[in-house]
Amino acid sequence: MSRLEAKKPSLCKSEPLTSERVRTTLSALKGIVASCYGPSGRLKQLHNGLGGSVCTTSQSSTLLANLSVSHPILKILTTSVQNHVSCFSDCGLFAAILCCNLIENVQRLGLTPATAIKLNKHLLSLCTSYLKSEICGCRIPVDFSSTQILLCLVRSVLTSKPACMLTRKEVDHISTLILRAFLLTIPENAGDHIILGNSIIVPLKGQRVVDSTVLPGILIEMPEVRLMKILPVKKSDSLKVALFRVSLSGDLSDTGEGSVVVNFGVSLENAVLDQLLNLGRQLVSDHVNLVLCQKVIHPSLKQFLGEHRVLAIDRVGAALMEPLSKVTGTHPIGSLGSVSPSSYGSVKDLCTEKFGFKWFFHLIPNEATVCSLLLCNRNGTAWDELKLTCQTALHVLQLTIKEPCVLLGGGCTETHLAAYIRHKTFNDPESILKDCGCTPTELQLIAEAFCSALESLTGSLEHDGGEILTDMKYGHFWSVQADSPSVGNWPDLLTRCGCGLYNSREELSWSFLKTARHPFAPLPCLPHEAVGSANNLTLDCFTAKLSGLQVAVETANLILDLSYVIEDKN
Amino acid sequence: MAAEGAVKAALQVAQALETIVSGCVGPEGRQVLCTKPTGEVLLSRDGGRLLAALHLEHPLARVMVACISSHLRKTGDGAKTFIIFLCHLLRGLEAVADKEKDSLISKNIQTHGRYWKTCCRWKFISQALLTFQTQILDCVVDRYLRRHFLSIFSSPTKERSLCRSSFKLLLEAYFGGRVGRNNHSFISQLMCDYFFKCMACESGLEEAFELVDDCFGELSVGVTGLPVSDSRILAGLVLHRDFSVYCPAGGDIRTALVTETIQPLFTTSGSEFILNSEAQFQTSQLWIMERTKAIMKSLQNHNVKLLLSSVKQPDLVIYYAELNGVSVVECLSSEEISLIQRITGLSPLVLPQASSQYEISSTALVKFYKPLVLRSKRYVHLGLISTCSFIPHCIVLCGPVQGLVEQHEAALHGAFKMLRQLFKDLDLSYLTQTSDQNYVPSPLIYKNRESNQLADTVNGSIQRPHQDPVEKNEGELAKTHTYLKVYSNSVVPSVELETHIFRSTPKVTPAGTQQTDEALRCLSANKTRIMDDHDLFIDGDPTTESTAENTRIEASYENVSITKMGGKGSMLPVRCKSLEMGTSQSYCFSSISAGCVLPVGGHFEILLHYYLLNYVKKCQQSEAIMVGTIIANALLGIPKILYKSKRGNQSFPQVYVRALHTLQTNQPMVGSQTGLESVSGKYQLLTSVLQCLAKIVTIDLVISIKRQPQEVYDQESEEEL
């Protein structure tokens, strides 16, 4: 019996952000996420004290999913970042760090939340409209006639996840594989409406990364013993395929709510088996070469099919059904009776292949947008991390097709944006003031908080104690090693900016990011020849970064707007 | 606990709630974060939600919360204002009580006597409050406040048309109090667009409002992880399922609804299927297959391209659907099914048990159906052709976290509730004295407590069928009009009472507990009066039609049921009494017409404050003066909070003085803020608060029972007791 308990009263706290506890937990979270950021980010080892596997990661999705945060404010922050990641895969850490920075900076100012929120929102809209505009100096249009930019994009995603443990050579190998897998999912003759296929990631742990490969079609894993039993099928230019959704094991399907009474001597097993064998005969007479079943095939039927040199593969699983029907062009069959000839499909060829210690059936399609990415890595956790990274990269490529441009990575977009906002609020504050109804001082304070949040975000890219600079022409990000001799001879100490677009030999002047600078207008409009010549750029996904920026500012605003926290203690 | 204690305790509780709530009031209000025991977090500025999340323990607080939630169920708005107003009223009452206590102490009465005296005193105050609410408030609103009303309809004639700009202002003000500062203008724009897209014709507004109110959960789709600005309106319905089979089709496409599996099963519940031979089993399976095939074929022949099912269909059905080019959506929730039925008037397919004829009885045309991917989750996007006044559209609500999406969804739902109230007339009725030369009005009416009580009863009983919104919500079905006409004759004052009740169906929903309460109170009040009164004429027999010679009753058959429900025996005796006293009273019936609005920013409160004070000045009755002043002053509490953050010219004293000046000189009021709010909503809020206060004030003792709540007990534990 369930007892009706009187509810405990909730705990109500006012002005949650001013409490010391919230501040320390917020900065602790910031410390965790900021130290993971970037190619040289530190790895986090997550392990449950009660057992379970240990996982090494630096990705926001794994990190935040496993982190149990207690305070509701942090919960808002982490869930909003997780939701962003589940939509866009990339830029999770970016959003988390920016959000923490913004809250910290604005909180320190002590302005009323109303003005802070209004101005933050306005600055965000300045950023988004600049990033979307043609004159944006940190955006590169994607040229789909060459793979260079796409390859740079994938490589940037891979290098920013150090827990994959890839060497330089391996990064090159995996990024070409990912790009190939992505290109295989694009239909050849697409109309005005492109439907991308999918690439299935097949795990192969314990192998060298360079053994990874991409194959068109579908790989079905198969124990070696069973493979040996299968006789070679007769060769023709294409194979006829039947794909069953319904179980062929001879079990009686749903008989309804009443009861079925079977008289003595009546053998339902025989009746069902007869039915199955009839079906087998029909399949044989229809010249089907390959029978695939989502569920189990009855051994007798299997043997019957085998005798007639029809290959039968069962227990395919629900996940593979959709790609299989796409690859073969079949309608999944749901009937044990007559099978309509229109439900059969075909594959070009079928072969068995061995990768590592595993055997696979390889269905080679005539023409389809499904491919298999056989992914290898040395150990389990590194493989998990690599798989997530590959999914991120594939997703980022899909997003790039929708919005054909990329942003400069390596911190250059952030410093450039900060320089732009500084310049804009310094030189043209009237329009903002008119909209928001605040004083110029308030605007300057919030703009400074916003820009320094962006800049200290790029600061998190540097984990080895180096110094961070920005140039006064493009507003890009430059870092110098920790033990460099002295300040002064910058062109010698610096080599390339964060994204790799500019080198230090140009006539530039630098300044430390932490020190105050006079606002300057960063040079808009990238020179096209510069983009063309540079072949090793660090790039970020435009859509993901833009959304990350929006989510970070919106979440920060949300948290700044809280006046009470009511905790239900039941 | 003494009665004063109750007020004091109530004030403490209300003040605690006020501090929480006042932070969220108005366009400058901030958000509150609530956590659920499941660990979810919720953002809210909705007063009702906050109060529910607090899980208050204090008994008086729970009374207040109960009052508020019953008010919210009716109007969907005003929880925060409720608390603030109640708090100020309690403060006013306490101040009065303190003053009187001093005078009582000086009189040096015995403690026990004093206790009873204070109890009685509070009871009087409570009754005075109710009297005030039922008579004077209506009168003030109708006579004085009316001239300030604006309307969201551009022409107040019969063919009213909605004024788009004022409608926008109304929504902006509403969402300003509900949604975070960042998003309120965006959400109100979204709501505005949604409204005009869904409600094409203004004739069937009520029906459409009802549908949206009932099915709002199905009409909105929440998507987390995207910025709020990605929210949008989609034409058609979005079902929270994916296609089991998707076959694109165009042209003249139809849809059908099933609530059972299409494939016939071996047995139905309660029956037995006896298998005698293997051949029989095989033929029956074959029959099942053929039949399924035939049904799907006939669906295809009827051009049904989309099958909507509330249950999971077997593989066989899916297979034949695919072969016949019929798309299938399975496992639809019952809410989704009923929404589709309401929009299209479609009834589920009835599959004949035995016949070989497959008549597809009911199909509906659809414009399109296609998969919709929102944040990697797949939905079915369905373009239905509506047969009712609601044109189906869906809102896709985006937000970084679920809590924010839920807040926006709740705010949009509340906005529809508010609009539904606004688009209805709200009746007012009050008692006025006619100036008659031949007759000297009896001073009893306003000076005698008893007659006050009587008047209360009159209004209480007559108003009930009028004002009860539960009944009104039933819409045209049970719309009741009660007209009471009072004529005064120059020779013998006679009261003629006519009760016309127009009703389409005699069914009355007794759902409103409030109503029953009221009715009971009327009844009890009446009884006490009868007992006190030594008038034999009042026999309290409602069936006798010959109670008075001059009284003609025209009551339709249904009237009896109304009287029974709304307070049996209260109407007639009262009528007799008023006749006997020969008072020249007239009942005024008017209404706040649909779509009446006032500018936001405490306009309603300041106006009512001003007119109440004016009214009180003319009033001779001490109770009414006291209550009126308290209410008038308490009203100012809301604008005080709204203008708290404003400085200089916009600070509250400045605004107040300016408003009073313009009112005294009869100039039109100019609002500093843009935005409009519903008058009837405000008015209903006021009456709810006064009723709640009257309830609280009459409590003289709070008894705490240290037992488990009653529902817990099963039979065993009752035996233990």
mmCIF file of N, CA and C in Angstrom, chain B residues 147-199:
data_model
loop_
_atom_site.group_PDB
_atom_site.id
_atom_site.type_symbol
_atom_site.label_atom_id
_atom_site.label_comp_id
_atom_site.label_asym_id
_atom_site.label_seq_id
_atom_site.Cartn_x
_atom_site.Cartn_y
_atom_site.Cartn_z
ATOM 1 N N ARG B 147 -16.358 54.654 -17.967
ATOM 2 C CA ARG B 147 -16.019 55.662 -18.971
ATOM 3 C C ARG B 147 -14.551 55.616 -19.378
ATOM 4 N N HIS B 148 -13.738 54.937 -18.570
ATOM 5 C CA HIS B 148 -12.321 54.863 -18.919
ATOM 6 C C HIS B 148 -11.979 53.645 -19.762
ATOM 7 N N PHE B 149 -12.958 52.756 -19.907
ATOM 8 C CA PHE B 149 -12.645 51.503 -20.594
ATOM 9 C C PHE B 149 -12.273 51.738 -22.042
ATOM 10 N N LEU B 150 -11.300 50.979 -22.484
ATOM 11 C CA LEU B 150 -10.980 50.934 -23.908
ATOM 12 C C LEU B 150 -11.393 49.557 -24.393
ATOM 13 N N SER B 151 -11.398 49.380 -25.670
ATOM 14 C CA SER B 151 -11.754 48.064 -26.179
ATOM 15 C C SER B 151 -10.721 47.598 -27.178
ATOM 16 N N ILE B 152 -10.507 46.295 -27.190
ATOM 17 C CA ILE B 152 -9.573 45.787 -28.196
ATOM 18 C C ILE B 152 -10.279 45.570 -29.528
ATOM 19 N N PHE B 153 -11.572 45.776 -29.533
ATOM 20 C CA PHE B 153 -12.285 45.718 -30.805
ATOM 21 C C PHE B 153 -12.326 47.110 -31.392
ATOM 22 N N SER B 154 -12.114 47.181 -32.686
ATOM 23 C CA SER B 154 -12.052 48.519 -33.263
ATOM 24 C C SER B 154 -13.430 49.148 -33.364
ATOM 25 N N SER B 155 -14.473 48.342 -33.555
ATOM 26 C CA SER B 155 -15.804 48.917 -33.546
ATOM 27 C C SER B 155 -16.667 48.129 -32.566
ATOM 28 N N PRO B 156 -17.216 48.785 -31.598
ATOM 29 C CA PRO B 156 -17.948 48.060 -30.563
ATOM 30 C C PRO B 156 -19.369 47.697 -30.994
ATOM 31 N N THR B 157 -19.604 47.641 -32.254
ATOM 32 C CA THR B 157 -20.926 47.247 -32.701
ATOM 33 C C THR B 157 -21.048 45.737 -32.730
ATOM 34 N N LYS B 158 -22.056 45.272 -33.395
ATOM 35 C CA LYS B 158 -22.263 43.835 -33.390
ATOM 36 C C LYS B 158 -21.189 43.092 -34.137
ATOM 37 N N GLU B 159 -20.847 43.634 -35.283
ATOM 38 C CA GLU B 159 -19.767 42.984 -36.038
ATOM 39 C C GLU B 159 -18.456 43.544 -35.549
ATOM 40 N N ARG B 160 -18.019 43.004 -34.458
ATOM 41 C CA ARG B 160 -16.800 43.544 -33.883
ATOM 42 C C ARG B 160 -15.608 42.955 -34.623
ATOM 43 N N SER B 161 -14.643 43.790 -34.804
ATOM 44 C CA SER B 161 -13.431 43.271 -35.421
ATOM 45 C C SER B 161 -12.272 43.626 -34.520
ATOM 46 N N LEU B 162 -11.378 42.691 -34.437
ATOM 47 C CA LEU B 162 -10.285 42.819 -33.500
ATOM 48 C C LEU B 162 -9.297 43.856 -33.994
ATOM 49 N N CYS B 163 -8.906 44.740 -33.093
ATOM 50 C CA CYS B 163 -7.898 45.734 -33.456
ATOM 51 C C CYS B 163 -6.537 45.115 -33.216
ATOM 52 N N ARG B 164 -5.784 44.951 -34.270
ATOM 53 C CA ARG B 164 -4.541 44.194 -34.201
ATOM 54 C C ARG B 164 -3.521 44.854 -33.281
ATOM 55 N N SER B 165 -3.426 46.171 -33.382
ATOM 56 C CA SER B 165 -2.370 46.821 -32.600
ATOM 57 C C SER B 165 -2.685 46.755 -31.109
ATOM 58 N N SER B 166 -3.958 46.947 -30.756
ATOM 59 C CA SER B 166 -4.243 46.889 -29.323
ATOM 60 C C SER B 166 -4.177 45.458 -28.812
ATOM 61 N N PHE B 167 -4.467 44.525 -29.697
ATOM 62 C CA PHE B 167 -4.330 43.122 -29.315
ATOM 63 C C PHE B 167 -2.865 42.813 -29.011
ATOM 64 N N LYS B 168 -1.998 43.373 -29.823
ATOM 65 C CA LYS B 168 -0.569 43.165 -29.626
ATOM 66 C C LYS B 168 -0.121 43.765 -28.293
ATOM 67 N N LEU B 169 -0.647 44.950 -28.006
ATOM 68 C CA LEU B 169 -0.286 45.607 -26.748
ATOM 69 C C LEU B 169 -0.737 44.775 -25.554
ATOM 70 N N LEU B 170 -1.920 44.206 -25.694
ATOM 71 C CA LEU B 170 -2.461 43.380 -24.621
ATOM 72 C C LEU B 170 -1.553 42.188 -24.353
ATOM 73 N N LEU B 171 -1.138 41.526 -25.431
ATOM 74 C CA LEU B 171 -0.297 40.335 -25.276
ATOM 75 C C LEU B 171 1.074 40.704 -24.739
ATOM 76 N N GLU B 172 1.601 41.831 -25.198
ATOM 77 C CA GLU B 172 2.919 42.243 -24.740
ATOM 78 C C GLU B 172 2.909 42.458 -23.236
ATOM 79 N N ALA B 173 1.843 43.100 -22.759
ATOM 80 C CA ALA B 173 1.756 43.341 -21.322
ATOM 81 C C ALA B 173 1.623 42.033 -20.570
ATOM 82 N N TYR B 174 0.864 41.118 -21.127
ATOM 83 C CA TYR B 174 0.669 39.838 -20.453
ATOM 84 C C TYR B 174 1.988 39.075 -20.344
ATOM 85 N N PHE B 175 2.703 38.986 -21.456
ATOM 86 C CA PHE B 175 3.947 38.212 -21.429
ATOM 87 C C PHE B 175 5.044 38.945 -20.680
ATOM 88 N N GLY B 176 4.922 40.272 -20.597
ATOM 89 C CA GLY B 176 5.880 41.027 -19.799
ATOM 90 C C GLY B 176 5.911 40.567 -18.359
ATOM 91 N N GLY B 177 4.801 40.050 -17.891
ATOM 92 C CA GLY B 177 4.742 39.570 -16.519
ATOM 93 C C GLY B 177 4.974 38.084 -16.393
ATOM 94 N N ARG B 178 5.159 37.399 -17.506
ATOM 95 C CA ARG B 178 5.197 35.946 -17.457
ATOM 96 C C ARG B 178 6.509 35.333 -17.902
ATOM 97 N N VAL B 179 7.162 35.996 -18.817
ATOM 98 C CA VAL B 179 8.282 35.390 -19.516
ATOM 99 C C VAL B 179 9.505 36.235 -19.199
ATOM 100 N N GLY B 180 10.678 35.648 -19.270
ATOM 101 C CA GLY B 180 11.901 36.383 -19.004
ATOM 102 C C GLY B 180 12.023 37.617 -19.870
ATOM 103 N N ARG B 181 12.702 38.612 -19.319
ATOM 104 C CA ARG B 181 12.794 39.907 -19.981
ATOM 105 C C ARG B 181 13.300 39.816 -21.416
ATOM 106 N N ASN B 182 14.207 38.870 -21.622
ATOM 107 C CA ASN B 182 14.819 38.752 -22.936
ATOM 108 C C ASN B 182 13.841 38.370 -24.011
ATOM 109 N N ASN B 183 12.882 37.558 -23.611
ATOM 110 C CA ASN B 183 12.098 36.877 -24.635
ATOM 111 C C ASN B 183 10.671 37.362 -24.748
ATOM 112 N N HIS B 184 10.249 38.286 -23.864
ATOM 113 C CA HIS B 184 8.813 38.510 -23.838
ATOM 114 C C HIS B 184 8.279 39.116 -25.121
ATOM 115 N N SER B 185 9.063 39.994 -25.737
ATOM 116 C CA SER B 185 8.527 40.599 -26.960
ATOM 117 C C SER B 185 8.469 39.562 -28.087
ATOM 118 N N PHE B 186 9.469 38.693 -28.096
ATOM 119 C CA PHE B 186 9.478 37.644 -29.125
ATOM 120 C C PHE B 186 8.306 36.689 -28.938
ATOM 121 N N ILE B 187 8.088 36.276 -27.702
ATOM 122 C CA ILE B 187 7.020 35.314 -27.439
ATOM 123 C C ILE B 187 5.660 35.956 -27.698
ATOM 124 N N SER B 188 5.509 37.230 -27.356
ATOM 125 C CA SER B 188 4.195 37.840 -27.577
ATOM 126 C C SER B 188 3.930 38.010 -29.070
ATOM 127 N N GLN B 189 4.995 38.262 -29.820
ATOM 128 C CA GLN B 189 4.824 38.339 -31.270
ATOM 129 C C GLN B 189 4.416 36.972 -31.830
ATOM 130 N N LEU B 190 5.050 35.944 -31.289
ATOM 131 C CA LEU B 190 4.743 34.577 -31.713
ATOM 132 C C LEU B 190 3.281 34.240 -31.424
ATOM 133 N N MET B 191 2.861 34.615 -30.230
ATOM 134 C CA MET B 191 1.488 34.347 -29.811
ATOM 135 C C MET B 191 0.502 35.093 -30.709
ATOM 136 N N CYS B 192 0.846 36.335 -31.010
ATOM 137 C CA CYS B 192 -0.019 37.167 -31.847
ATOM 138 C C CYS B 192 -0.178 36.523 -33.228
ATOM 139 N N ASP B 193 0.950 36.120 -33.795
ATOM 140 C CA ASP B 193 0.903 35.473 -35.108
ATOM 141 C C ASP B 193 0.073 34.199 -35.042
ATOM 142 N N TYR B 194 0.320 33.448 -33.989
ATOM 143 C CA TYR B 194 -0.377 32.165 -33.845
ATOM 144 C C TYR B 194 -1.881 32.396 -33.779
ATOM 145 N N PHE B 195 -2.259 33.382 -32.997
ATOM 146 C CA PHE B 195 -3.687 33.669 -32.829
ATOM 147 C C PHE B 195 -4.335 33.999 -34.165
ATOM 148 N N PHE B 196 -3.692 34.884 -34.908
ATOM 149 C CA PHE B 196 -4.337 35.302 -36.160
ATOM 150 C C PHE B 196 -4.276 34.217 -37.229
ATOM 151 N N LYS B 197 -3.290 33.325 -37.096
ATOM 152 C CA LYS B 197 -3.246 32.239 -38.067
ATOM 153 C C LYS B 197 -4.311 31.188 -37.774
ATOM 154 N N CYS B 198 -4.522 30.946 -36.487
ATOM 155 C CA CYS B 198 -5.452 29.870 -36.104
ATOM 156 C C CYS B 198 -6.896 30.303 -36.156
ATOM 157 N N MET B 199 -7.159 31.529 -35.758
ATOM 158 C CA MET B 199 -8.541 31.975 -35.639
ATOM 159 C C MET B 199 -8.850 32.875 -36.826
#
